[in-house]
PDB file of N, CA and C and ligand atoms in Angstrom:
ATOM      1  N   MET A   1      53.212 133.511  95.198  1.00  0.00           N
ATOM      2  CA  MET A   1      54.731 133.860  96.139  1.00  0.00           C
ATOM      3  C   MET A   1      55.879 133.851  94.977  1.00  0.00           C
ATOM      4  N   GLU A   2      56.583 135.009  95.503  1.00  0.00           N
ATOM      5  CA  GLU A   2      57.586 135.571  95.019  1.00  0.00           C
ATOM      6  C   GLU A   2      59.007 135.047  94.177  1.00  0.00           C
ATOM      7  N   GLU A   3      59.377 134.959  93.689  1.00  0.00           N
ATOM      8  CA  GLU A   3      60.023 133.997  92.702  1.00  0.00           C
ATOM      9  C   GLU A   3      61.697 135.133  93.142  1.00  0.00           C
ATOM     10  N   LYS A   4      62.416 134.957  93.376  1.00  0.00           N
ATOM     11  CA  LYS A   4      63.496 136.106  93.204  1.00  0.00           C
ATOM     12  C   LYS A   4      65.051 134.812  92.604  1.00  0.00           C
ATOM     13  N   ASN A   5      65.478 134.832  91.746  1.00  0.00           N
ATOM     14  CA  ASN A   5      66.712 134.112  91.047  1.00  0.00           C
ATOM     15  C   ASN A   5      68.700 134.343  92.025  1.00  0.00           C
ATOM     16  N   TYR A   6      68.366 133.571  92.378  1.00  0.00           N
ATOM     17  CA  TYR A   6      69.850 133.750  92.839  1.00  0.00           C
ATOM     18  C   TYR A   6      70.679 133.708  92.292  1.00  0.00           C
ATOM     19  N   ALA A   7      72.273 134.121  92.387  1.00  0.00           N
ATOM     20  CA  ALA A   7      73.570 133.431  91.998  1.00  0.00           C
ATOM     21  C   ALA A   7      74.285 133.992  92.922  1.00  0.00           C
ATOM     22  N   PRO A   8      75.769 133.246  92.792  1.00  0.00           N
ATOM     23  CA  PRO A   8      76.458 133.398  93.923  1.00  0.00           C
ATOM     24  C   PRO A   8      77.126 134.403  93.584  1.00  0.00           C
ATOM     25  N   ILE A   9      78.602 135.089  94.068  1.00  0.00           N
ATOM     26  CA  ILE A   9      78.564 136.166  93.796  1.00  0.00           C
ATOM     27  C   ILE A   9      80.174 135.709  94.712  1.00  0.00           C
ATOM     28  N   ALA A  10      81.252 136.528  93.573  1.00  0.00           N
ATOM     29  CA  ALA A  10      82.590 136.324  93.286  1.00  0.00           C
ATOM     30  C   ALA A  10      83.690 137.187  93.845  1.00  0.00           C
ATOM     31  N   VAL A  11      83.859 137.212  94.981  1.00  0.00           N
ATOM     32  CA  VAL A  11      85.179 137.632  95.779  1.00  0.00           C
ATOM     33  C   VAL A  11      86.292 137.765  95.958  1.00  0.00           C
ATOM     34  N   ASP A  12      87.180 138.501  96.283  1.00  0.00           N
ATOM     35  CA  ASP A  12      88.856 138.268  96.246  1.00  0.00           C
ATOM     36  C   ASP A  12      88.515 137.934  97.895  1.00  0.00           C
ATOM     37  N   LEU A  13      89.274 136.884  98.789  1.00  0.00           N
ATOM     38  CA  LEU A  13      89.031 136.371  99.893  1.00  0.00           C
ATOM     39  C   LEU A  13      90.912 136.706 100.314  1.00  0.00           C
ATOM     40  N   GLU A  14      91.390 137.504 101.206  1.00  0.00           N
ATOM     41  CA  GLU A  14      92.463 137.869 101.479  1.00  0.00           C
ATOM     42  C   GLU A  14      92.652 136.576 103.002  1.00  0.00           C
ATOM     43  N   LYS A  15      93.547 136.066 102.875  1.00  0.00           N
ATOM     44  CA  LYS A  15      94.352 135.128 103.510  1.00  0.00           C
ATOM     45  C   LYS A  15      94.401 135.730 104.920  1.00  0.00           C
ATOM     46  N   ASP A  16      93.928 134.260 106.024  1.00  0.00           N
ATOM     47  CA  ASP A  16      94.188 135.162 107.774  1.00  0.00           C
ATOM     48  C   ASP A  16      92.908 136.605 107.629  1.00  0.00           C
ATOM     49  N   LYS A  17      91.902 137.265 106.390  1.00  0.00           N
ATOM     50  CA  LYS A  17      91.545 137.966 107.025  1.00  0.00           C
ATOM     51  C   LYS A  17      90.198 137.166 107.416  1.00  0.00           C
ATOM     52  N   ARG A  18      89.515 137.967 108.370  1.00  0.00           N
ATOM     53  CA  ARG A  18      88.022 137.630 109.254  1.00  0.00           C
ATOM     54  C   ARG A  18      86.752 137.878 108.550  1.00  0.00           C
ATOM     55  N   TYR A  19      86.036 136.993 107.807  1.00  0.00           N
ATOM     56  CA  TYR A  19      85.170 137.377 107.083  1.00  0.00           C
ATOM     57  C   TYR A  19      83.754 136.683 107.990  1.00  0.00           C
ATOM     58  N   ALA A  20      83.498 137.982 107.468  1.00  0.00           N
ATOM     59  CA  ALA A  20      81.322 137.406 107.880  1.00  0.00           C
ATOM     60  C   ALA A  20      80.342 137.650 107.318  1.00  0.00           C
ATOM     61  N   TRP A  21      80.079 135.897 106.940  1.00  0.00           N
ATOM     62  CA  TRP A  21      79.049 135.710 106.333  1.00  0.00           C
ATOM     63  C   TRP A  21      77.500 135.892 106.464  1.00  0.00           C
ATOM     64  N   CYS A  22      76.812 136.772 105.945  1.00  0.00           N
ATOM     65  CA  CYS A  22      75.319 136.529 105.362  1.00  0.00           C
ATOM     66  C   CYS A  22      74.405 135.426 105.894  1.00  0.00           C
ATOM     67  N   THR A  23      74.158 134.812 106.636  1.00  0.00           N
ATOM     68  CA  THR A  23      73.215 134.364 106.818  1.00  0.00           C
ATOM     69  C   THR A  23      71.863 134.333 106.656  1.00  0.00           C
ATOM     70  N   CYS A  24      70.922 135.160 106.475  1.00  0.00           N
ATOM     71  CA  CYS A  24      69.479 135.760 107.482  1.00  0.00           C
ATOM     72  C   CYS A  24      69.143 135.918 105.975  1.00  0.00           C
ATOM     73  N   SER A  25      70.339 136.397 105.596  1.00  0.00           N
ATOM     74  CA  SER A  25      69.379 137.221 103.411  1.00  0.00           C
ATOM     75  C   SER A  25      68.986 138.924 103.583  1.00  0.00           C
ATOM     76  N   HIS A  26      68.829 139.155 104.753  1.00  0.00           N
ATOM     77  CA  HIS A  26      68.798 140.737 105.191  1.00  0.00           C
ATOM     78  C   HIS A  26      70.021 141.417 104.577  1.00  0.00           C
ATOM     79  N   SER A  27      71.270 141.355 105.062  1.00  0.00           N
ATOM     80  CA  SER A  27      72.153 142.252 104.917  1.00  0.00           C
ATOM     81  C   SER A  27      72.231 142.522 103.556  1.00  0.00           C
ATOM     82  N   ALA A  28      72.464 144.433 103.282  1.00  0.00           N
ATOM     83  CA  ALA A  28      72.658 145.124 102.436  1.00  0.00           C
ATOM     84  C   ALA A  28      73.588 145.110 101.764  1.00  0.00           C
ATOM     85  N   ASN A  29      74.353 144.354 102.137  1.00  0.00           N
ATOM     86  CA  ASN A  29      76.319 144.420 102.286  1.00  0.00           C
ATOM     87  C   ASN A  29      76.131 142.530 101.472  1.00  0.00           C
ATOM     88  N   GLN A  30      75.363 141.576 101.133  1.00  0.00           N
ATOM     89  CA  GLN A  30      76.224 140.623 100.495  1.00  0.00           C
ATOM     90  C   GLN A  30      76.717 140.343  99.379  1.00  0.00           C
ATOM     91  N   PRO A  31      77.660 139.335  99.639  1.00  0.00           N
ATOM     92  CA  PRO A  31      77.310 138.204 100.764  1.00  0.00           C
ATOM     93  C   PRO A  31      77.385 138.303 101.774  1.00  0.00           C
ATOM     94  N   PHE A  32      77.976 139.719 102.433  1.00  0.00           N
ATOM     95  CA  PHE A  32      78.758 139.910 103.855  1.00  0.00           C
ATOM     96  C   PHE A  32      77.765 140.278 104.967  1.00  0.00           C
ATOM     97  N   CYS A  33      77.647 139.835 106.023  1.00  0.00           N
ATOM     98  CA  CYS A  33      77.090 140.606 106.931  1.00  0.00           C
ATOM     99  C   CYS A  33      77.330 141.674 107.443  1.00  0.00           C
ATOM    100  N   ASP A  34      75.947 142.329 107.060  1.00  0.00           N
ATOM    101  CA  ASP A  34      75.609 143.872 108.209  1.00  0.00           C
ATOM    102  C   ASP A  34      75.180 144.192 109.358  1.00  0.00           C
ATOM    103  N   GLY A  35      74.689 143.363 109.861  1.00  0.00           N
ATOM    104  CA  GLY A  35      74.324 143.047 111.452  1.00  0.00           C
ATOM    105  C   GLY A  35      72.546 143.415 111.568  1.00  0.00           C
ATOM    106  N   ALA A  36      72.059 143.470 109.787  1.00  0.00           N
ATOM    107  CA  ALA A  36      70.958 143.555 109.869  1.00  0.00           C
ATOM    108  C   ALA A  36      69.852 142.894 110.350  1.00  0.00           C
ATOM    109  N   HIS A  37      70.841 141.126 110.987  1.00  0.00           N
ATOM    110  CA  HIS A  37      70.059 140.168 111.429  1.00  0.00           C
ATOM    111  C   HIS A  37      69.216 140.740 112.492  1.00  0.00           C
ATOM    112  N   ARG A  38      69.483 141.916 113.630  1.00  0.00           N
ATOM    113  CA  ARG A  38      69.708 141.701 114.373  1.00  0.00           C
ATOM    114  C   ARG A  38      67.988 142.710 114.213  1.00  0.00           C
ATOM    115  N   ALA A  39      67.490 143.136 114.006  1.00  0.00           N
ATOM    116  CA  ALA A  39      66.226 143.896 113.571  1.00  0.00           C
ATOM    117  C   ALA A  39      65.107 142.736 113.265  1.00  0.00           C
ATOM    118  N   HIS A  40      65.482 141.758 112.384  1.00  0.00           N
ATOM    119  CA  HIS A  40      64.909 140.640 112.066  1.00  0.00           C
ATOM    120  C   HIS A  40      65.015 139.204 112.761  1.00  0.00           C
ATOM    121  N   ASN A  41      65.067 140.077 114.201  1.00  0.00           N
ATOM    122  CA  ASN A  41      65.288 138.412 114.659  1.00  0.00           C
ATOM    123  C   ASN A  41      66.323 137.075 114.475  1.00  0.00           C
ATOM    124  N   LYS A  42      67.080 137.080 113.853  1.00  0.00           N
ATOM    125  CA  LYS A  42      68.071 136.214 112.685  1.00  0.00           C
ATOM    126  C   LYS A  42      68.639 135.636 113.259  1.00  0.00           C
ATOM    127  N   PRO A  43      69.708 134.866 113.420  1.00  0.00           N
ATOM    128  CA  PRO A  43      70.839 134.211 113.689  1.00  0.00           C
ATOM    129  C   PRO A  43      72.040 134.567 112.785  1.00  0.00           C
ATOM    130  N   PRO A  44      73.326 134.675 113.658  1.00  0.00           N
ATOM    131  CA  PRO A  44      74.385 135.701 113.354  1.00  0.00           C
ATOM    132  C   PRO A  44      74.717 134.785 112.404  1.00  0.00           C
ATOM    133  N   SER A  45      75.965 135.243 111.775  1.00  0.00           N
ATOM    134  CA  SER A  45      76.742 135.840 110.638  1.00  0.00           C
ATOM    135  C   SER A  45      77.113 134.030 110.643  1.00  0.00           C
ATOM    136  N   LEU A  46      77.688 133.492 109.562  1.00  0.00           N
ATOM    137  CA  LEU A  46      79.008 132.807 109.776  1.00  0.00           C
ATOM    138  C   LEU A  46      80.540 133.616 109.606  1.00  0.00           C
ATOM    139  N   GLY A  47      81.241 132.925 110.377  1.00  0.00           N
ATOM    140  CA  GLY A  47      82.345 133.894 110.489  1.00  0.00           C
ATOM    141  C   GLY A  47      83.726 132.645 109.720  1.00  0.00           C
ATOM    142  N   PHE A  48      84.640 133.533 108.968  1.00  0.00           N
ATOM    143  CA  PHE A  48      85.045 132.067 107.978  1.00  0.00           C
ATOM    144  C   PHE A  48      86.778 133.060 107.707  1.00  0.00           C
ATOM    145  N   THR A  49      87.515 132.167 107.910  1.00  0.00           N
ATOM    146  CA  THR A  49      89.067 132.674 107.341  1.00  0.00           C
ATOM    147  C   THR A  49      89.301 131.261 105.954  1.00  0.00           C
ATOM    148  N   VAL A  50      89.956 132.270 105.410  1.00  0.00           N
ATOM    149  CA  VAL A  50      90.806 131.230 104.211  1.00  0.00           C
ATOM    150  C   VAL A  50      92.352 131.682 104.349  1.00  0.00           C
ATOM    151  N   GLU A  51      93.161 130.247 104.065  1.00  0.00           N
ATOM    152  CA  GLU A  51      93.910 130.232 103.717  1.00  0.00           C
ATOM    153  C   GLU A  51      95.301 130.574 103.052  1.00  0.00           C
ATOM    154  N   GLU A  52      94.692 131.017 102.025  1.00  0.00           N
ATOM    155  CA  GLU A  52      95.512 132.174 100.944  1.00  0.00           C
ATOM    156  C   GLU A  52      94.707 132.544 100.642  1.00  0.00           C
ATOM    157  N   ASP A  53      94.917 133.931  99.510  1.00  0.00           N
ATOM    158  CA  ASP A  53      94.387 134.428  99.075  1.00  0.00           C
ATOM    159  C   ASP A  53      94.111 134.313  97.960  1.00  0.00           C
ATOM    160  N   LYS A  54      92.374 134.141  97.653  1.00  0.00           N
ATOM    161  CA  LYS A  54      91.704 133.496  96.309  1.00  0.00           C
ATOM    162  C   LYS A  54      90.583 133.695  95.819  1.00  0.00           C
ATOM    163  N   GLN A  55      90.560 133.610  94.720  1.00  0.00           N
ATOM    164  CA  GLN A  55      88.968 134.114  94.639  1.00  0.00           C
ATOM    165  C   GLN A  55      87.288 133.072  94.568  1.00  0.00           C
ATOM    166  N   ALA A  56      86.739 133.856  95.579  1.00  0.00           N
ATOM    167  CA  ALA A  56      85.602 132.148  95.723  1.00  0.00           C
ATOM    168  C   ALA A  56      84.054 132.707  95.310  1.00  0.00           C
ATOM    169  N   TYR A  57      83.300 132.060  95.002  1.00  0.00           N
ATOM    170  CA  TYR A  57      82.403 132.678  95.085  1.00  0.00           C
ATOM    171  C   TYR A  57      81.216 132.275  95.820  1.00  0.00           C
ATOM    172  N   LEU A  58      80.806 132.735  96.981  1.00  0.00           N
ATOM    173  CA  LEU A  58      79.940 133.182  98.000  1.00  0.00           C
ATOM    174  C   LEU A  58      78.342 132.971  97.672  1.00  0.00           C
ATOM    175  N   CYS A  59      77.464 131.784  98.654  1.00  0.00           N
ATOM    176  CA  CYS A  59      76.404 131.788  98.603  1.00  0.00           C
ATOM    177  C   CYS A  59      75.244 133.415  98.902  1.00  0.00           C
ATOM    178  N   THR A  60      74.880 133.094  98.192  1.00  0.00           N
ATOM    179  CA  THR A  60      73.274 134.067  98.817  1.00  0.00           C
ATOM    180  C   THR A  60      72.050 133.924  98.502  1.00  0.00           C
ATOM    181  N   CYS A  61      71.903 132.735  97.741  1.00  0.00           N
ATOM    182  CA  CYS A  61      70.175 132.196  98.031  1.00  0.00           C
ATOM    183  C   CYS A  61      70.224 130.976  99.623  1.00  0.00           C
ATOM    184  N   LYS A  62      71.360 131.019 100.391  1.00  0.00           N
ATOM    185  CA  LYS A  62      71.336 130.434 101.687  1.00  0.00           C
ATOM    186  C   LYS A  62      71.535 128.957 101.322  1.00  0.00           C
ATOM    187  N   LYS A  63      71.311 128.319 100.599  1.00  0.00           N
ATOM    188  CA  LYS A  63      70.713 126.882 100.419  1.00  0.00           C
ATOM    189  C   LYS A  63      71.794 126.176 100.851  1.00  0.00           C
ATOM    190  N   THR A  64      73.360 126.424  99.715  1.00  0.00           N
ATOM    191  CA  THR A  64      74.349 125.719 100.557  1.00  0.00           C
ATOM    192  C   THR A  64      74.448 125.063 101.337  1.00  0.00           C
ATOM    193  N   GLY A  65      74.757 123.768 101.083  1.00  0.00           N
ATOM    194  CA  GLY A  65      75.254 122.605 101.775  1.00  0.00           C
ATOM    195  C   GLY A  65      76.685 122.246 101.815  1.00  0.00           C
ATOM    196  N   ASN A  66      77.140 123.865 102.182  1.00  0.00           N
ATOM    197  CA  ASN A  66      78.691 123.716 102.492  1.00  0.00           C
ATOM    198  C   ASN A  66      79.094 125.315 102.205  1.00  0.00           C
ATOM    199  N   PRO A  67      78.079 126.183 103.357  1.00  0.00           N
ATOM    200  CA  PRO A  67      78.748 127.245 103.631  1.00  0.00           C
ATOM    201  C   PRO A  67      80.055 127.708 103.982  1.00  0.00           C
ATOM    202  N   PRO A  68      80.603 129.843 103.553  1.00  0.00           N
ATOM    203  CA  PRO A  68      79.916 130.253 103.396  1.00  0.00           C
ATOM    204  C   PRO A  68      79.510 129.864 101.375  1.00  0.00           C
ATOM    205  N   TYR A  69      80.152 128.723 100.606  1.00  0.00           N
ATOM    206  CA  TYR A  69      80.340 129.037  99.318  1.00  0.00           C
ATOM    207  C   TYR A  69      79.020 128.058  99.049  1.00  0.00           C
ATOM    208  N   CYS A  70      78.827 128.552  97.266  1.00  0.00           N
ATOM    209  CA  CYS A  70      77.970 127.870  96.407  1.00  0.00           C
ATOM    210  C   CYS A  70      78.174 126.578  96.310  1.00  0.00           C
ATOM    211  N   ASP A  71      77.202 125.743  96.152  1.00  0.00           N
ATOM    212  CA  ASP A  71      77.260 124.952  95.914  1.00  0.00           C
ATOM    213  C   ASP A  71      76.778 124.235  94.515  1.00  0.00           C
ATOM    214  N   GLY A  72      76.210 125.231  94.513  1.00  0.00           N
ATOM    215  CA  GLY A  72      74.863 124.903  92.884  1.00  0.00           C
ATOM    216  C   GLY A  72      73.159 124.406  93.879  1.00  0.00           C
ATOM    217  N   SER A  73      73.358 124.414  94.953  1.00  0.00           N
ATOM    218  CA  SER A  73      72.175 124.531  95.183  1.00  0.00           C
ATOM    219  C   SER A  73      70.683 125.616  94.833  1.00  0.00           C
ATOM    220  N   HIS A  74      71.021 126.301  94.143  1.00  0.00           N
ATOM    221  CA  HIS A  74      70.021 128.142  94.002  1.00  0.00           C
ATOM    222  C   HIS A  74      69.689 127.035  92.764  1.00  0.00           C
ATOM    223  N   ASN A  75      70.338 126.023  92.703  1.00  0.00           N
ATOM    224  CA  ASN A  75      69.228 126.270  90.812  1.00  0.00           C
ATOM    225  C   ASN A  75      69.072 125.056  91.298  1.00  0.00           C
ATOM    226  N   ASN A  76      68.240 124.411  92.605  1.00  0.00           N
ATOM    227  CA  ASN A  76      67.116 123.504  92.741  1.00  0.00           C
ATOM    228  C   ASN A  76      65.795 124.235  93.665  1.00  0.00           C
ATOM    229  N   ASN A  77      65.440 124.561  93.319  1.00  0.00           N
ATOM    230  CA  ASN A  77      63.550 125.152  94.087  1.00  0.00           C
ATOM    231  C   ASN A  77      63.612 124.438  94.474  1.00  0.00           C
TER     232      ASN A  77
HETATM  233  S1  FES B 101      74.036 131.020  95.646  1.00  0.00           S
HETATM  234 FE1  FES B 101      75.125 129.124  94.860  1.00  0.00          FE
HETATM  235  S2  FES B 101      74.170 127.709  96.665  1.00  0.00           S
HETATM  236 FE2  FES B 101      73.120 130.157  96.702  1.00  0.00          FE
END
């Protein structure tokens, strides 16, 4: 089985802006949705906003228990 090393992506998030976090791993615009889930018949993105401008580490492994944020689960294979 192919192993891929995942790591969170640091992004600058703006207060009240609506974001769509990729839940299916197929987006070419990680960690955000690019609509690729439709072609792969996968669940849609997770929409979220933040209450203040901030930098955050968004999950790319899709195993986080606190989506869309990295919770360190990428270290647990
Ligand atoms: S990238 Fe860290 S939990 Fe997914």
